[in-house]
Amino acid sequence: MVQFITYTTVAVFILNIFLAIALIFLERRDPTSTWAWLLVLFFIPIFGFFIYLMFGRQLRKKQLFRWEDRNKIGIEQLVNYQIEAIEDGTFDFRLDDTAHYRDMVYLHLRNNHALLTQDNDVEIFNDGGKKFEALLDDLEHAKDHIHIQYYIFRLDDLGRRILDTLIRKAKSGVNVRVLYDDIGSRGLRKRHFRDLTAAGGEVEAFFPAILPLINPRMNYRNHRKIAIIDGRVGYVGGFNVGDEYLGLNRKFGYWRDTHLRIEGSAVHPLQTRFTLDWNQASASHDIEYHERYFPAIPRKGSVGLQIVSSGPDEQWEQIKDGYLKMIHLAKKYIYIQTPYFIPDASFLDALRIACLSGIDVRIMIPNKPDHMFVYWATYSHVGILLRAGAKVYVYENGFIHAKMIVVDDEVATVGTANIDVRSFKLNFEINAFLYDREKSHELAELFEQDMRLSTELTLEDYENRTTNIRLKESVSRLLSPIL
């Protein structure tokens, strides 16, 4: 018996060595995540390997998103034109707000083919009730098509209201498509949309499981929240579909988030993103180009805006690069709201340098966890910035889920990407970058209103944390590259 145990132990040890070699030399990860996975493999033998298979394998990037008709809307030609016009100084920036950030506009053009649109009207929502009443009203007025994509779509009271509206519109002849993430919307299945599909609507799940509880792409999720109505109205931001986003969950209480309603040419890039995601998920019902999806839009406003997406299928981390560019350009202040603050070294260094340069850096985080390890890793990272002079606010009026950065009352971003490695590297995300003083100031004012509903975490408070908290931080920080 002893000999059997010895042989088994040796076999497990050798197997772990081979797994570690494969991880280091074949996966070609960045060093921090490699070390984190090595810790998992060696401290949880065998079982750690299955954890790695479910959560750690890298995504094959080749031909993940397809849309043969993409060139018909002239994206590549417009991107090339805007790049060349900025390079030779002939680009027509309609407002100084946008022209001041021409290098950031150029970054997103080259890094993500993110067209700059300058004719947008943008409405900001920080309350779920108001956001969903506006969305339901737009759905009711849809005449041609409705495209909806959410990471989480719950069939509770709010989800049913939306679904009933979609069924009614589909019966009236409106083309309805719903895309949800299979892991985010766990428990949701296509059969739950039978009435919608019977009415002519279409439903797809992103990266669905092969078998129940078995999903080899579990770690790569579509975290985007997009809605497009008639190709003229678009929504993007942090709210998912569920009663908790109306503040009806006792655990979280009031749900503080940020979402945008957009009218203008920026709706077309949102439509393109939805189409790419839909065609990846759909086996036989691809969206083909039609003018109905990209109608001519009369000028609605003057907000300069770029829609930037990122994901594990990309070579670079486009949204994180945009965040870093904003930080580097800051002269007065940087306001950040995020439910998860687990930045990589580059992001943490950028904020630390901003603090030490005299920039007023303020970060707002939740007062309660929805993911325990993530919460304590967040606590650990804000502690580093407190020592550099940042101000940290813990939101007390419920749960803050907003993903927002605003700089100097001049430029801001709102979307789905958190300040963590998961959003930067693993999830499919989307953000709107706004070049507009009025909207940036409005977002800054919302941040300052939230400060009055928060408790400031001082350096003294942080240094006096208990041994138990320090231990939780230490463990969570070790795992932060793979959280």
mmCIF file with all atom_site columns, N, CA, C and O in Angstrom, residues 155-204:
data_model
loop_
_atom_site.group_PDB
_atom_site.id
_atom_site.type_symbol
_atom_site.label_atom_id
_atom_site.label_alt_id
_atom_site.label_comp_id
_atom_site.label_asym_id
_atom_site.label_entity_id
_atom_site.label_seq_id
_atom_site.pdbx_PDB_ins_code
_atom_site.Cartn_x
_atom_site.Cartn_y
_atom_site.Cartn_z
_atom_site.occupancy
_atom_site.B_iso_or_equiv
_atom_site.pdbx_formal_charge
_atom_site.auth_seq_id
_atom_site.auth_comp_id
_atom_site.auth_asym_id
_atom_site.auth_atom_id
_atom_site.pdbx_PDB_model_num
ATOM 1   N N  . LEU A 1 155 ? -34.624 36.052 -16.770 1.00 0.00 ? 155 LEU A N  1
ATOM 2   C CA . LEU A 1 155 ? -36.056 36.054 -17.054 1.00 0.00 ? 155 LEU A CA 1
ATOM 3   C C  . LEU A 1 155 ? -36.853 36.252 -15.768 1.00 0.00 ? 155 LEU A C  1
ATOM 4   O O  . LEU A 1 155 ? -37.735 35.464 -15.410 1.00 0.00 ? 155 LEU A O  1
ATOM 5   N N  . ASP A 1 156 ? -36.530 37.340 -15.046 1.00 0.00 ? 156 ASP A N  1
ATOM 6   C CA . ASP A 1 156 ? -37.293 37.766 -13.889 1.00 0.00 ? 156 ASP A CA 1
ATOM 7   C C  . ASP A 1 156 ? -38.300 38.816 -14.355 1.00 0.00 ? 156 ASP A C  1
ATOM 8   O O  . ASP A 1 156 ? -38.621 38.881 -15.549 1.00 0.00 ? 156 ASP A O  1
ATOM 9   N N  . ASP A 1 157 ? -38.775 39.658 -13.470 1.00 0.00 ? 157 ASP A N  1
ATOM 10  C CA . ASP A 1 157 ? -39.811 40.628 -13.866 1.00 0.00 ? 157 ASP A CA 1
ATOM 11  C C  . ASP A 1 157 ? -39.320 41.561 -14.966 1.00 0.00 ? 157 ASP A C  1
ATOM 12  O O  . ASP A 1 157 ? -40.019 41.791 -15.963 1.00 0.00 ? 157 ASP A O  1
ATOM 13  N N  . LEU A 1 158 ? -38.112 42.116 -14.812 1.00 0.00 ? 158 LEU A N  1
ATOM 14  C CA . LEU A 1 158 ? -37.589 43.016 -15.839 1.00 0.00 ? 158 LEU A CA 1
ATOM 15  C C  . LEU A 1 158 ? -37.345 42.269 -17.140 1.00 0.00 ? 158 LEU A C  1
ATOM 16  O O  . LEU A 1 158 ? -37.719 42.747 -18.220 1.00 0.00 ? 158 LEU A O  1
ATOM 17  N N  . GLY A 1 159 ? -36.697 41.104 -17.047 1.00 0.00 ? 159 GLY A N  1
ATOM 18  C CA . GLY A 1 159 ? -36.436 40.318 -18.253 1.00 0.00 ? 159 GLY A CA 1
ATOM 19  C C  . GLY A 1 159 ? -37.717 39.955 -18.983 1.00 0.00 ? 159 GLY A C  1
ATOM 20  O O  . GLY A 1 159 ? -37.774 39.978 -20.219 1.00 0.00 ? 159 GLY A O  1
ATOM 21  N N  . ARG A 1 160 ? -38.773 39.616 -18.233 1.00 0.00 ? 160 ARG A N  1
ATOM 22  C CA . ARG A 1 160 ? -40.054 39.275 -18.854 1.00 0.00 ? 160 ARG A CA 1
ATOM 23  C C  . ARG A 1 160 ? -40.675 40.477 -19.546 1.00 0.00 ? 160 ARG A C  1
ATOM 24  O O  . ARG A 1 160 ? -41.277 40.346 -20.620 1.00 0.00 ? 160 ARG A O  1
ATOM 25  N N  . ARG A 1 161 ? -40.566 41.637 -18.918 1.00 0.00 ? 161 ARG A N  1
ATOM 26  C CA . ARG A 1 161 ? -41.103 42.852 -19.554 1.00 0.00 ? 161 ARG A CA 1
ATOM 27  C C  . ARG A 1 161 ? -40.430 43.094 -20.899 1.00 0.00 ? 161 ARG A C  1
ATOM 28  O O  . ARG A 1 161 ? -41.095 43.389 -21.901 1.00 0.00 ? 161 ARG A O  1
ATOM 29  N N  . ILE A 1 162 ? -39.105 42.962 -20.914 1.00 0.00 ? 162 ILE A N  1
ATOM 30  C CA . ILE A 1 162 ? -38.372 43.163 -22.162 1.00 0.00 ? 162 ILE A CA 1
ATOM 31  C C  . ILE A 1 162 ? -38.728 42.087 -23.169 1.00 0.00 ? 162 ILE A C  1
ATOM 32  O O  . ILE A 1 162 ? -38.989 42.368 -24.348 1.00 0.00 ? 162 ILE A O  1
ATOM 33  N N  . LEU A 1 163 ? -38.771 40.822 -22.715 1.00 0.00 ? 163 LEU A N  1
ATOM 34  C CA . LEU A 1 163 ? -39.087 39.724 -23.622 1.00 0.00 ? 163 LEU A CA 1
ATOM 35  C C  . LEU A 1 163 ? -40.497 39.856 -24.192 1.00 0.00 ? 163 LEU A C  1
ATOM 36  O O  . LEU A 1 163 ? -40.719 39.636 -25.398 1.00 0.00 ? 163 LEU A O  1
ATOM 37  N N  . ASP A 1 164 ? -41.459 40.223 -23.356 1.00 0.00 ? 164 ASP A N  1
ATOM 38  C CA . ASP A 1 164 ? -42.832 40.416 -23.846 1.00 0.00 ? 164 ASP A CA 1
ATOM 39  C C  . ASP A 1 164 ? -42.892 41.504 -24.912 1.00 0.00 ? 164 ASP A C  1
ATOM 40  O O  . ASP A 1 164 ? -43.611 41.379 -25.912 1.00 0.00 ? 164 ASP A O  1
ATOM 41  N N  . THR A 1 165 ? -42.114 42.560 -24.704 1.00 0.00 ? 165 THR A N  1
ATOM 42  C CA . THR A 1 165 ? -42.063 43.637 -25.700 1.00 0.00 ? 165 THR A CA 1
ATOM 43  C C  . THR A 1 165 ? -41.461 43.137 -27.004 1.00 0.00 ? 165 THR A C  1
ATOM 44  O O  . THR A 1 165 ? -41.961 43.444 -28.094 1.00 0.00 ? 165 THR A O  1
ATOM 45  N N  . LEU A 1 166 ? -40.393 42.358 -26.888 1.00 0.00 ? 166 LEU A N  1
ATOM 46  C CA . LEU A 1 166 ? -39.742 41.808 -28.087 1.00 0.00 ? 166 LEU A CA 1
ATOM 47  C C  . LEU A 1 166 ? -40.687 40.873 -28.845 1.00 0.00 ? 166 LEU A C  1
ATOM 48  O O  . LEU A 1 166 ? -40.726 40.892 -30.084 1.00 0.00 ? 166 LEU A O  1
ATOM 49  N N  . ILE A 1 167 ? -41.436 40.054 -28.125 1.00 0.00 ? 167 ILE A N  1
ATOM 50  C CA . ILE A 1 167 ? -42.388 39.147 -28.773 1.00 0.00 ? 167 ILE A CA 1
ATOM 51  C C  . ILE A 1 167 ? -43.455 39.939 -29.516 1.00 0.00 ? 167 ILE A C  1
ATOM 52  O O  . ILE A 1 167 ? -43.795 39.643 -30.674 1.00 0.00 ? 167 ILE A O  1
ATOM 53  N N  . ARG A 1 168 ? -43.965 40.953 -28.860 1.00 0.00 ? 168 ARG A N  1
ATOM 54  C CA . ARG A 1 168 ? -44.996 41.791 -29.480 1.00 0.00 ? 168 ARG A CA 1
ATOM 55  C C  . ARG A 1 168 ? -44.471 42.486 -30.732 1.00 0.00 ? 168 ARG A C  1
ATOM 56  O O  . ARG A 1 168 ? -45.168 42.554 -31.766 1.00 0.00 ? 168 ARG A O  1
ATOM 57  N N  . LYS A 1 169 ? -43.244 42.978 -30.669 1.00 0.00 ? 169 LYS A N  1
ATOM 58  C CA . LYS A 1 169 ? -42.665 43.661 -31.839 1.00 0.00 ? 169 LYS A CA 1
ATOM 59  C C  . LYS A 1 169 ? -42.382 42.668 -32.963 1.00 0.00 ? 169 LYS A C  1
ATOM 60  O O  . LYS A 1 169 ? -42.572 42.984 -34.145 1.00 0.00 ? 169 LYS A O  1
ATOM 61  N N  . ALA A 1 170 ? -41.915 41.467 -32.603 1.00 0.00 ? 170 ALA A N  1
ATOM 62  C CA . ALA A 1 170 ? -41.661 40.448 -33.633 1.00 0.00 ? 170 ALA A CA 1
ATOM 63  C C  . ALA A 1 170 ? -42.954 40.078 -34.348 1.00 0.00 ? 170 ALA A C  1
ATOM 64  O O  . ALA A 1 170 ? -42.981 39.910 -35.576 1.00 0.00 ? 170 ALA A O  1
ATOM 65  N N  . LYS A 1 171 ? -44.040 39.961 -33.606 1.00 0.00 ? 171 LYS A N  1
ATOM 66  C CA . LYS A 1 171 ? -45.329 39.642 -34.213 1.00 0.00 ? 171 LYS A CA 1
ATOM 67  C C  . LYS A 1 171 ? -45.797 40.744 -35.160 1.00 0.00 ? 171 LYS A C  1
ATOM 68  O O  . LYS A 1 171 ? -46.515 40.475 -36.133 1.00 0.00 ? 171 LYS A O  1
ATOM 69  N N  . SER A 1 172 ? -45.376 41.972 -34.884 1.00 0.00 ? 172 SER A N  1
ATOM 70  C CA . SER A 1 172 ? -45.782 43.093 -35.744 1.00 0.00 ? 172 SER A CA 1
ATOM 71  C C  . SER A 1 172 ? -44.902 43.229 -36.987 1.00 0.00 ? 172 SER A C  1
ATOM 72  O O  . SER A 1 172 ? -45.131 44.117 -37.808 1.00 0.00 ? 172 SER A O  1
ATOM 73  N N  . GLY A 1 173 ? -43.869 42.361 -37.104 1.00 0.00 ? 173 GLY A N  1
ATOM 74  C CA . GLY A 1 173 ? -43.023 42.371 -38.292 1.00 0.00 ? 173 GLY A CA 1
ATOM 75  C C  . GLY A 1 173 ? -41.645 42.943 -38.092 1.00 0.00 ? 173 GLY A C  1
ATOM 76  O O  . GLY A 1 173 ? -40.836 42.987 -39.029 1.00 0.00 ? 173 GLY A O  1
ATOM 77  N N  . VAL A 1 174 ? -41.333 43.387 -36.880 1.00 0.00 ? 174 VAL A N  1
ATOM 78  C CA . VAL A 1 174 ? -39.998 43.909 -36.595 1.00 0.00 ? 174 VAL A CA 1
ATOM 79  C C  . VAL A 1 174 ? -39.026 42.730 -36.491 1.00 0.00 ? 174 VAL A C  1
ATOM 80  O O  . VAL A 1 174 ? -39.332 41.711 -35.874 1.00 0.00 ? 174 VAL A O  1
ATOM 81  N N  . ASN A 1 175 ? -37.851 42.881 -37.100 1.00 0.00 ? 175 ASN A N  1
ATOM 82  C CA . ASN A 1 175 ? -36.818 41.846 -37.050 1.00 0.00 ? 175 ASN A CA 1
ATOM 83  C C  . ASN A 1 175 ? -36.092 41.918 -35.699 1.00 0.00 ? 175 ASN A C  1
ATOM 84  O O  . ASN A 1 175 ? -35.438 42.928 -35.404 1.00 0.00 ? 175 ASN A O  1
ATOM 85  N N  . VAL A 1 176 ? -36.209 40.868 -34.870 1.00 0.00 ? 176 VAL A N  1
ATOM 86  C CA . VAL A 1 176 ? -35.668 40.879 -33.507 1.00 0.00 ? 176 VAL A CA 1
ATOM 87  C C  . VAL A 1 176 ? -34.589 39.816 -33.368 1.00 0.00 ? 176 VAL A C  1
ATOM 88  O O  . VAL A 1 176 ? -34.803 38.652 -33.726 1.00 0.00 ? 176 VAL A O  1
ATOM 89  N N  . ARG A 1 177 ? -33.436 40.220 -32.840 1.00 0.00 ? 177 ARG A N  1
ATOM 90  C CA . ARG A 1 177 ? -32.358 39.286 -32.528 1.00 0.00 ? 177 ARG A CA 1
ATOM 91  C C  . ARG A 1 177 ? -31.873 39.525 -31.102 1.00 0.00 ? 177 ARG A C  1
ATOM 92  O O  . ARG A 1 177 ? -31.652 40.669 -30.705 1.00 0.00 ? 177 ARG A O  1
ATOM 93  N N  . VAL A 1 178 ? -31.678 38.423 -30.367 1.00 0.00 ? 178 VAL A N  1
ATOM 94  C CA . VAL A 1 178 ? -31.185 38.490 -28.991 1.00 0.00 ? 178 VAL A CA 1
ATOM 95  C C  . VAL A 1 178 ? -29.950 37.605 -28.880 1.00 0.00 ? 178 VAL A C  1
ATOM 96  O O  . VAL A 1 178 ? -29.985 36.430 -29.251 1.00 0.00 ? 178 VAL A O  1
ATOM 97  N N  . LEU A 1 179 ? -28.868 38.171 -28.348 1.00 0.00 ? 179 LEU A N  1
ATOM 98  C CA . LEU A 1 179 ? -27.625 37.428 -28.123 1.00 0.00 ? 179 LEU A CA 1
ATOM 99  C C  . LEU A 1 179 ? -27.258 37.541 -26.642 1.00 0.00 ? 179 LEU A C  1
ATOM 100 O O  . LEU A 1 179 ? -27.179 38.647 -26.103 1.00 0.00 ? 179 LEU A O  1
ATOM 101 N N  . TYR A 1 180 ? -27.065 36.404 -25.989 1.00 0.00 ? 180 TYR A N  1
ATOM 102 C CA . TYR A 1 180 ? -26.699 36.415 -24.577 1.00 0.00 ? 180 TYR A CA 1
ATOM 103 C C  . TYR A 1 180 ? -25.471 35.540 -24.371 1.00 0.00 ? 180 TYR A C  1
ATOM 104 O O  . TYR A 1 180 ? -25.180 34.651 -25.179 1.00 0.00 ? 180 TYR A O  1
ATOM 105 N N  . ASP A 1 181 ? -24.747 35.803 -23.289 1.00 0.00 ? 181 ASP A N  1
ATOM 106 C CA . ASP A 1 181 ? -23.571 34.996 -22.975 1.00 0.00 ? 181 ASP A CA 1
ATOM 107 C C  . ASP A 1 181 ? -23.999 33.758 -22.195 1.00 0.00 ? 181 ASP A C  1
ATOM 108 O O  . ASP A 1 181 ? -24.773 33.842 -21.228 1.00 0.00 ? 181 ASP A O  1
ATOM 109 N N  . ASP A 1 182 ? -23.482 32.611 -22.590 1.00 0.00 ? 182 ASP A N  1
ATOM 110 C CA . ASP A 1 182 ? -23.930 31.343 -22.019 1.00 0.00 ? 182 ASP A CA 1
ATOM 111 C C  . ASP A 1 182 ? -23.544 31.187 -20.551 1.00 0.00 ? 182 ASP A C  1
ATOM 112 O O  . ASP A 1 182 ? -24.271 30.561 -19.784 1.00 0.00 ? 182 ASP A O  1
ATOM 113 N N  . ILE A 1 183 ? -22.421 31.743 -20.142 1.00 0.00 ? 183 ILE A N  1
ATOM 114 C CA . ILE A 1 183 ? -22.000 31.638 -18.744 1.00 0.00 ? 183 ILE A CA 1
ATOM 115 C C  . ILE A 1 183 ? -22.604 32.757 -17.916 1.00 0.00 ? 183 ILE A C  1
ATOM 116 O O  . ILE A 1 183 ? -23.105 32.533 -16.813 1.00 0.00 ? 183 ILE A O  1
ATOM 117 N N  . GLY A 1 184 ? -22.579 33.976 -18.426 1.00 0.00 ? 184 GLY A N  1
ATOM 118 C CA . GLY A 1 184 ? -23.176 35.100 -17.699 1.00 0.00 ? 184 GLY A CA 1
ATOM 119 C C  . GLY A 1 184 ? -24.645 34.869 -17.430 1.00 0.00 ? 184 GLY A C  1
ATOM 120 O O  . GLY A 1 184 ? -25.155 35.187 -16.350 1.00 0.00 ? 184 GLY A O  1
ATOM 121 N N  . SER A 1 185 ? -25.340 34.310 -18.414 1.00 0.00 ? 185 SER A N  1
ATOM 122 C CA . SER A 1 185 ? -26.780 34.024 -18.287 1.00 0.00 ? 185 SER A CA 1
ATOM 123 C C  . SER A 1 185 ? -26.991 32.546 -17.961 1.00 0.00 ? 185 SER A C  1
ATOM 124 O O  . SER A 1 185 ? -27.832 31.889 -18.583 1.00 0.00 ? 185 SER A O  1
ATOM 125 N N  . ARG A 1 186 ? -26.220 32.039 -17.014 1.00 0.00 ? 186 ARG A N  1
ATOM 126 C CA . ARG A 1 186 ? -26.297 30.610 -16.693 1.00 0.00 ? 186 ARG A CA 1
ATOM 127 C C  . ARG A 1 186 ? -27.727 30.224 -16.327 1.00 0.00 ? 186 ARG A C  1
ATOM 128 O O  . ARG A 1 186 ? -28.432 30.953 -15.627 1.00 0.00 ? 186 ARG A O  1
ATOM 129 N N  . GLY A 1 187 ? -28.132 29.078 -16.845 1.00 0.00 ? 187 GLY A N  1
ATOM 130 C CA . GLY A 1 187 ? -29.505 28.621 -16.624 1.00 0.00 ? 187 GLY A CA 1
ATOM 131 C C  . GLY A 1 187 ? -30.462 29.042 -17.721 1.00 0.00 ? 187 GLY A C  1
ATOM 132 O O  . GLY A 1 187 ? -31.548 28.476 -17.859 1.00 0.00 ? 187 GLY A O  1
ATOM 133 N N  . LEU A 1 188 ? -30.042 30.025 -18.522 1.00 0.00 ? 188 LEU A N  1
ATOM 134 C CA . LEU A 1 188 ? -30.886 30.473 -19.634 1.00 0.00 ? 188 LEU A CA 1
ATOM 135 C C  . LEU A 1 188 ? -30.609 29.603 -20.855 1.00 0.00 ? 188 LEU A C  1
ATOM 136 O O  . LEU A 1 188 ? -29.461 29.331 -21.196 1.00 0.00 ? 188 LEU A O  1
ATOM 137 N N  . ARG A 1 189 ? -31.661 29.165 -21.515 1.00 0.00 ? 189 ARG A N  1
ATOM 138 C CA . ARG A 1 189 ? -31.536 28.327 -22.699 1.00 0.00 ? 189 ARG A CA 1
ATOM 139 C C  . ARG A 1 189 ? -32.428 28.871 -23.812 1.00 0.00 ? 189 ARG A C  1
ATOM 140 O O  . ARG A 1 189 ? -33.376 29.611 -23.552 1.00 0.00 ? 189 ARG A O  1
ATOM 141 N N  . LYS A 1 190 ? -32.117 28.460 -25.025 1.00 0.00 ? 190 LYS A N  1
ATOM 142 C CA . LYS A 1 190 ? -32.911 28.929 -26.165 1.00 0.00 ? 190 LYS A CA 1
ATOM 143 C C  . LYS A 1 190 ? -34.380 28.553 -26.031 1.00 0.00 ? 190 LYS A C  1
ATOM 144 O O  . LYS A 1 190 ? -35.259 29.271 -26.520 1.00 0.00 ? 190 LYS A O  1
ATOM 145 N N  . ARG A 1 191 ? -34.649 27.450 -25.347 1.00 0.00 ? 191 ARG A N  1
ATOM 146 C CA . ARG A 1 191 ? -36.049 27.035 -25.210 1.00 0.00 ? 191 ARG A CA 1
ATOM 147 C C  . ARG A 1 191 ? -36.875 28.036 -24.399 1.00 0.00 ? 191 ARG A C  1
ATOM 148 O O  . ARG A 1 191 ? -38.102 28.082 -24.516 1.00 0.00 ? 191 ARG A O  1
ATOM 149 N N  . HIS A 1 192 ? -36.193 28.856 -23.590 1.00 0.00 ? 192 HIS A N  1
ATOM 150 C CA . HIS A 1 192 ? -36.903 29.875 -22.832 1.00 0.00 ? 192 HIS A CA 1
ATOM 151 C C  . HIS A 1 192 ? -37.405 31.004 -23.725 1.00 0.00 ? 192 HIS A C  1
ATOM 152 O O  . HIS A 1 192 ? -38.184 31.846 -23.272 1.00 0.00 ? 192 HIS A O  1
ATOM 153 N N  . PHE A 1 193 ? -36.935 31.023 -24.970 1.00 0.00 ? 193 PHE A N  1
ATOM 154 C CA . PHE A 1 193 ? -37.348 32.061 -25.921 1.00 0.00 ? 193 PHE A CA 1
ATOM 155 C C  . PHE A 1 193 ? -38.278 31.500 -27.008 1.00 0.00 ? 193 PHE A C  1
ATOM 156 O O  . PHE A 1 193 ? -38.377 32.064 -28.087 1.00 0.00 ? 193 PHE A O  1
ATOM 157 N N  . ARG A 1 194 ? -38.948 30.382 -26.705 1.00 0.00 ? 194 ARG A N  1
ATOM 158 C CA . ARG A 1 194 ? -39.782 29.741 -27.724 1.00 0.00 ? 194 ARG A CA 1
ATOM 159 C C  . ARG A 1 194 ? -40.838 30.685 -28.280 1.00 0.00 ? 194 ARG A C  1
ATOM 160 O O  . ARG A 1 194 ? -41.107 30.703 -29.490 1.00 0.00 ? 194 ARG A O  1
ATOM 161 N N  . ASP A 1 195 ? -41.473 31.462 -27.409 1.00 0.00 ? 195 ASP A N  1
ATOM 162 C CA . ASP A 1 195 ? -42.529 32.367 -27.877 1.00 0.00 ? 195 ASP A CA 1
ATOM 163 C C  . ASP A 1 195 ? -41.954 33.432 -28.803 1.00 0.00 ? 195 ASP A C  1
ATOM 164 O O  . ASP A 1 195 ? -42.606 33.831 -29.772 1.00 0.00 ? 195 ASP A O  1
ATOM 165 N N  . LEU A 1 196 ? -40.722 33.869 -28.512 1.00 0.00 ? 196 LEU A N  1
ATOM 166 C CA . LEU A 1 196 ? -40.088 34.861 -29.372 1.00 0.00 ? 196 LEU A CA 1
ATOM 167 C C  . LEU A 1 196 ? -39.732 34.257 -30.725 1.00 0.00 ? 196 LEU A C  1
ATOM 168 O O  . LEU A 1 196 ? -39.996 34.862 -31.776 1.00 0.00 ? 196 LEU A O  1
ATOM 169 N N  . THR A 1 197 ? -39.132 33.089 -30.721 1.00 0.00 ? 197 THR A N  1
ATOM 170 C CA . THR A 1 197 ? -38.762 32.458 -31.998 1.00 0.00 ? 197 THR A CA 1
ATOM 171 C C  . THR A 1 197 ? -40.001 32.063 -32.792 1.00 0.00 ? 197 THR A C  1
ATOM 172 O O  . THR A 1 197 ? -40.004 32.122 -34.025 1.00 0.00 ? 197 THR A O  1
ATOM 173 N N  . ALA A 1 198 ? -41.080 31.664 -32.094 1.00 0.00 ? 198 ALA A N  1
ATOM 174 C CA . ALA A 1 198 ? -42.329 31.354 -32.788 1.00 0.00 ? 198 ALA A CA 1
ATOM 175 C C  . ALA A 1 198 ? -42.905 32.593 -33.462 1.00 0.00 ? 198 ALA A C  1
ATOM 176 O O  . ALA A 1 198 ? -43.593 32.500 -34.497 1.00 0.00 ? 198 ALA A O  1
ATOM 177 N N  . ALA A 1 199 ? -42.613 33.769 -32.890 1.00 0.00 ? 199 ALA A N  1
ATOM 178 C CA . ALA A 1 199 ? -43.100 35.023 -33.464 1.00 0.00 ? 199 ALA A CA 1
ATOM 179 C C  . ALA A 1 199 ? -42.196 35.544 -34.579 1.00 0.00 ? 199 ALA A C  1
ATOM 180 O O  . ALA A 1 199 ? -42.490 36.574 -35.185 1.00 0.00 ? 199 ALA A O  1
ATOM 181 N N  . GLY A 1 200 ? -41.076 34.831 -34.824 1.00 0.00 ? 200 GLY A N  1
ATOM 182 C CA . GLY A 1 200 ? -40.170 35.231 -35.893 1.00 0.00 ? 200 GLY A CA 1
ATOM 183 C C  . GLY A 1 200 ? -38.853 35.793 -35.422 1.00 0.00 ? 200 GLY A C  1
ATOM 184 O O  . GLY A 1 200 ? -37.980 36.127 -36.230 1.00 0.00 ? 200 GLY A O  1
ATOM 185 N N  . GLY A 1 201 ? -38.673 35.920 -34.102 1.00 0.00 ? 201 GLY A N  1
ATOM 186 C CA . GLY A 1 201 ? -37.411 36.411 -33.569 1.00 0.00 ? 201 GLY A CA 1
ATOM 187 C C  . GLY A 1 201 ? -36.325 35.347 -33.613 1.00 0.00 ? 201 GLY A C  1
ATOM 188 O O  . GLY A 1 201 ? -36.601 34.157 -33.818 1.00 0.00 ? 201 GLY A O  1
ATOM 189 N N  . GLU A 1 202 ? -35.074 35.779 -33.423 1.00 0.00 ? 202 GLU A N  1
ATOM 190 C CA . GLU A 1 202 ? -33.936 34.855 -33.421 1.00 0.00 ? 202 GLU A CA 1
ATOM 191 C C  . GLU A 1 202 ? -33.139 35.045 -32.137 1.00 0.00 ? 202 GLU A C  1
ATOM 192 O O  . GLU A 1 202 ? -32.989 36.177 -31.649 1.00 0.00 ? 202 GLU A O  1
ATOM 193 N N  . VAL A 1 203 ? -32.603 33.936 -31.617 1.00 0.00 ? 203 VAL A N  1
ATOM 194 C CA . VAL A 1 203 ? -31.864 33.963 -30.353 1.00 0.00 ? 203 VAL A CA 1
ATOM 195 C C  . VAL A 1 203 ? -30.616 33.103 -30.486 1.00 0.00 ? 203 VAL A C  1
ATOM 196 O O  . VAL A 1 203 ? -30.672 31.996 -31.040 1.00 0.00 ? 203 VAL A O  1
ATOM 197 N N  . GLU A 1 204 ? -29.486 33.604 -29.987 1.00 0.00 ? 204 GLU A N  1
ATOM 198 C CA . GLU A 1 204 ? -28.244 32.847 -29.987 1.00 0.00 ? 204 GLU A CA 1
ATOM 199 C C  . GLU A 1 204 ? -27.517 33.019 -28.652 1.00 0.00 ? 204 GLU A C  1
ATOM 200 O O  . GLU A 1 204 ? -27.662 34.042 -27.982 1.00 0.00 ? 204 GLU A O  1
#
